[in-house]
Amino acid sequence: MFSISAFGATLLMLIGQIAGQNIAFTAVIENKQTIPEGETLKYEKVLTNNGLGYNKEDGVFTAPKKGVYVFSINALSTEGEKFLINLYRNDNYIVSAYGTGVAAGFGAGSNTVVLAINKGDRIYVKAPREVFLSGSPDEIYASFTGFIILQKDEKPFESVDTSNSELEKSVKKRIPFMF
């Protein structure tokens, strides 16, 4: 069964493919993992890598073309633990996903964002503190997906510095124990 967001993301990806903009990747973590504080998540199993932008060795997607992209991050904590993962563009914080399994067993979290990015921009997921992610080869919960929905000319987009942004400050204020 598809959720509205999954259906919408699939539809946008199909529109991009019809328009000849076939950059898309999905990579997953298929084993229970502890990610140390400050580490980039390395999604070791690559399901799709059209355009060859995702590198499983360092966990980074490098945009092969300038355009408007959709990125999605998803994860599930190990039982009794919590997690916080952040999506970055060129070392600038974009969004977070958070889940807590402290009271409920397992905690799930996800986030999806649409970004205008330049060729060569680097998109990746980091753990701002040690996190514990659940998974096994037949139960995959942690994923990192991205795809282009609109290709643009080669004139670069204007860069927006989101480091120490109000959004990041707000997240830190609301859940300071995670930072």
Coordinates of C-alpha atoms in Angstrom, one line a residue:
M1 CA 0.0 0.0 0.0
F2 CA 1.3 3.4 -1.0
S3 CA 1.2 6.5 1.3
I4 CA 0.3 9.8 -0.4
S5 CA 3.9 11.0 0.0
A6 CA 5.3 7.8 -1.5
F7 CA 2.8 8.0 -4.4
G8 CA 3.5 11.6 -5.0
A9 CA 7.3 11.0 -5.0
T10 CA 6.9 8.1 -7.4
L11 CA 4.7 10.3 -9.7
L12 CA 7.3 13.1 -9.7
M13 CA 10.1 10.6 -10.5
L14 CA 8.1 9.2 -13.4
I15 CA 7.5 12.7 -14.8
G16 CA 11.2 13.4 -14.6
Q17 CA 12.0 10.1 -16.4
I18 CA 9.4 10.9 -19.2
A19 CA 11.1 14.3 -19.7
G20 CA 14.5 12.5 -20.1
Q21 CA 15.9 13.6 -16.8
N22 CA 16.8 10.2 -15.5
I23 CA 18.9 10.9 -12.4
A24 CA 17.6 8.9 -9.5
F25 CA 19.0 6.9 -6.6
T26 CA 17.9 4.9 -3.6
A27 CA 20.4 3.4 -1.2
V28 CA 19.6 1.5 2.0
I29 CA 21.1 0.2 5.2
E30 CA 20.2 -3.5 5.5
N31 CA 21.7 -4.3 8.9
K32 CA 21.4 -3.0 12.4
Q33 CA 24.0 -0.2 12.8
T34 CA 25.5 2.1 15.4
I35 CA 26.5 5.4 13.7
P36 CA 29.1 7.4 15.6
E37 CA 28.5 11.1 16.3
G38 CA 29.4 13.3 13.4
E39 CA 29.6 10.5 10.9
T40 CA 28.1 10.5 7.4
L41 CA 25.7 7.5 7.0
K42 CA 26.9 5.1 4.4
Y43 CA 24.0 3.3 2.8
E44 CA 25.7 0.2 1.7
K45 CA 23.1 -1.4 -0.6
V46 CA 22.3 0.6 -3.7
L47 CA 19.0 -0.2 -5.2
T48 CA 19.0 2.4 -8.0
N49 CA 21.8 4.7 -9.2
N50 CA 20.7 6.2 -12.5
G51 CA 23.2 8.9 -13.4
L52 CA 25.8 7.4 -11.0
G53 CA 25.5 10.3 -8.6
Y54 CA 25.4 8.3 -5.3
N55 CA 28.7 6.9 -3.9
K56 CA 28.2 4.1 -1.4
E57 CA 31.8 4.3 -0.2
D58 CA 31.3 7.8 1.3
G59 CA 27.5 8.0 1.4
V60 CA 27.4 11.2 -0.7
F61 CA 25.2 12.0 -3.7
T62 CA 27.0 14.4 -6.0
A63 CA 24.7 16.1 -8.5
P64 CA 25.6 15.2 -12.1
K65 CA 23.3 17.9 -13.4
K66 CA 21.9 21.2 -12.2
G67 CA 18.2 21.0 -11.4
V68 CA 15.4 20.7 -8.9
Y69 CA 15.6 17.5 -7.0
V70 CA 13.6 15.6 -4.4
F71 CA 15.4 14.0 -1.5
S72 CA 14.0 11.7 1.2
I73 CA 15.5 10.2 4.3
N74 CA 13.9 7.5 6.5
A75 CA 15.0 5.4 9.5
L76 CA 13.9 3.3 12.4
S77 CA 15.7 3.2 15.8
T78 CA 16.7 0.0 17.4
E79 CA 14.4 -1.1 20.2
G80 CA 14.5 1.3 23.2
E81 CA 16.7 3.8 21.4
K82 CA 16.3 7.1 19.6
F83 CA 17.9 8.6 16.6
L84 CA 18.4 12.0 14.9
I85 CA 19.8 12.2 11.3
N86 CA 20.3 15.4 9.3
L87 CA 20.4 16.0 5.6
Y88 CA 23.1 18.4 4.4
R89 CA 23.9 20.2 1.1
N90 CA 27.6 21.2 0.8
D91 CA 28.0 21.2 4.7
N92 CA 24.8 23.3 5.2
Y93 CA 22.0 21.8 7.3
I94 CA 18.7 21.3 5.4
V95 CA 16.3 19.0 7.4
S96 CA 16.2 16.3 10.1
A97 CA 14.5 13.0 10.8
Y98 CA 13.9 11.9 14.4
G99 CA 12.5 8.9 16.0
T100 CA 12.3 7.7 19.6
G101 CA 11.7 4.1 20.7
V102 CA 12.3 4.8 24.4
A103 CA 8.7 4.4 25.4
A104 CA 7.2 2.7 22.4
G105 CA 9.8 0.1 21.4
F106 CA 11.0 1.4 18.0
G107 CA 10.9 4.9 16.7
A108 CA 10.5 5.8 13.0
G109 CA 11.2 9.2 11.4
S110 CA 11.4 10.6 7.9
N111 CA 11.6 13.8 5.9
T112 CA 11.3 14.9 2.3
V113 CA 12.6 18.1 0.7
V114 CA 12.6 19.7 -2.7
L115 CA 15.9 21.5 -3.5
A116 CA 17.3 23.5 -6.4
I117 CA 20.9 22.3 -6.6
N118 CA 23.9 22.9 -8.9
K119 CA 26.0 20.4 -10.7
G120 CA 28.6 19.1 -8.3
D121 CA 26.6 19.9 -5.1
R122 CA 27.0 17.3 -2.5
I123 CA 24.0 15.9 -0.6
Y124 CA 24.4 13.5 2.4
V125 CA 23.1 12.4 5.7
K126 CA 24.9 12.8 9.0
A127 CA 24.4 11.8 12.6
P128 CA 24.8 14.8 14.9
R129 CA 25.1 12.3 17.8
E130 CA 25.5 8.6 18.1
V131 CA 22.5 6.8 16.7
F132 CA 21.2 3.3 16.6
L133 CA 19.4 2.2 13.5
S134 CA 17.4 -1.0 13.1
G135 CA 17.3 -3.3 10.0
S136 CA 18.1 -6.6 8.5
P137 CA 18.3 -7.8 4.8
D138 CA 14.6 -8.7 4.9
E139 CA 13.5 -5.7 7.0
I140 CA 15.0 -2.5 5.5
Y141 CA 14.0 0.7 7.2
A142 CA 16.8 3.2 6.7
S143 CA 16.9 4.7 3.2
F144 CA 18.2 7.7 1.3
T145 CA 16.5 8.6 -2.0
G146 CA 16.9 11.4 -4.5
F147 CA 15.8 12.2 -8.0
I148 CA 15.7 15.1 -10.4
I149 CA 12.3 16.5 -11.3
L150 CA 13.4 19.5 -13.4
Q151 CA 16.7 20.0 -15.2
K152 CA 17.9 23.6 -15.5
D153 CA 20.5 25.4 -17.7
E154 CA 24.1 25.5 -16.5
K155 CA 23.9 29.0 -14.9
P156 CA 24.3 28.2 -11.2
F157 CA 21.5 28.7 -8.7
E158 CA 22.2 31.3 -6.1
S159 CA 23.6 29.6 -3.0
V160 CA 21.7 29.9 0.3
D161 CA 23.7 29.6 3.5
T162 CA 21.6 27.6 5.9
S163 CA 24.4 27.0 8.5
N164 CA 23.2 28.2 11.9
S165 CA 19.9 28.9 10.3
E166 CA 16.8 29.7 12.3
L167 CA 15.5 26.3 11.4
E168 CA 18.5 24.5 12.8
K169 CA 18.4 26.7 15.9
S170 CA 14.7 25.8 16.4
V171 CA 15.4 22.1 16.1
K172 CA 18.3 22.4 18.6
K173 CA 16.0 24.3 21.0
R174 CA 13.2 21.8 20.8
I175 CA 15.3 18.7 21.2
P176 CA 18.6 19.9 22.8
F177 CA 19.3 16.4 24.2
M178 CA 20.0 15.2 20.7
F179 CA 22.8 17.6 19.9

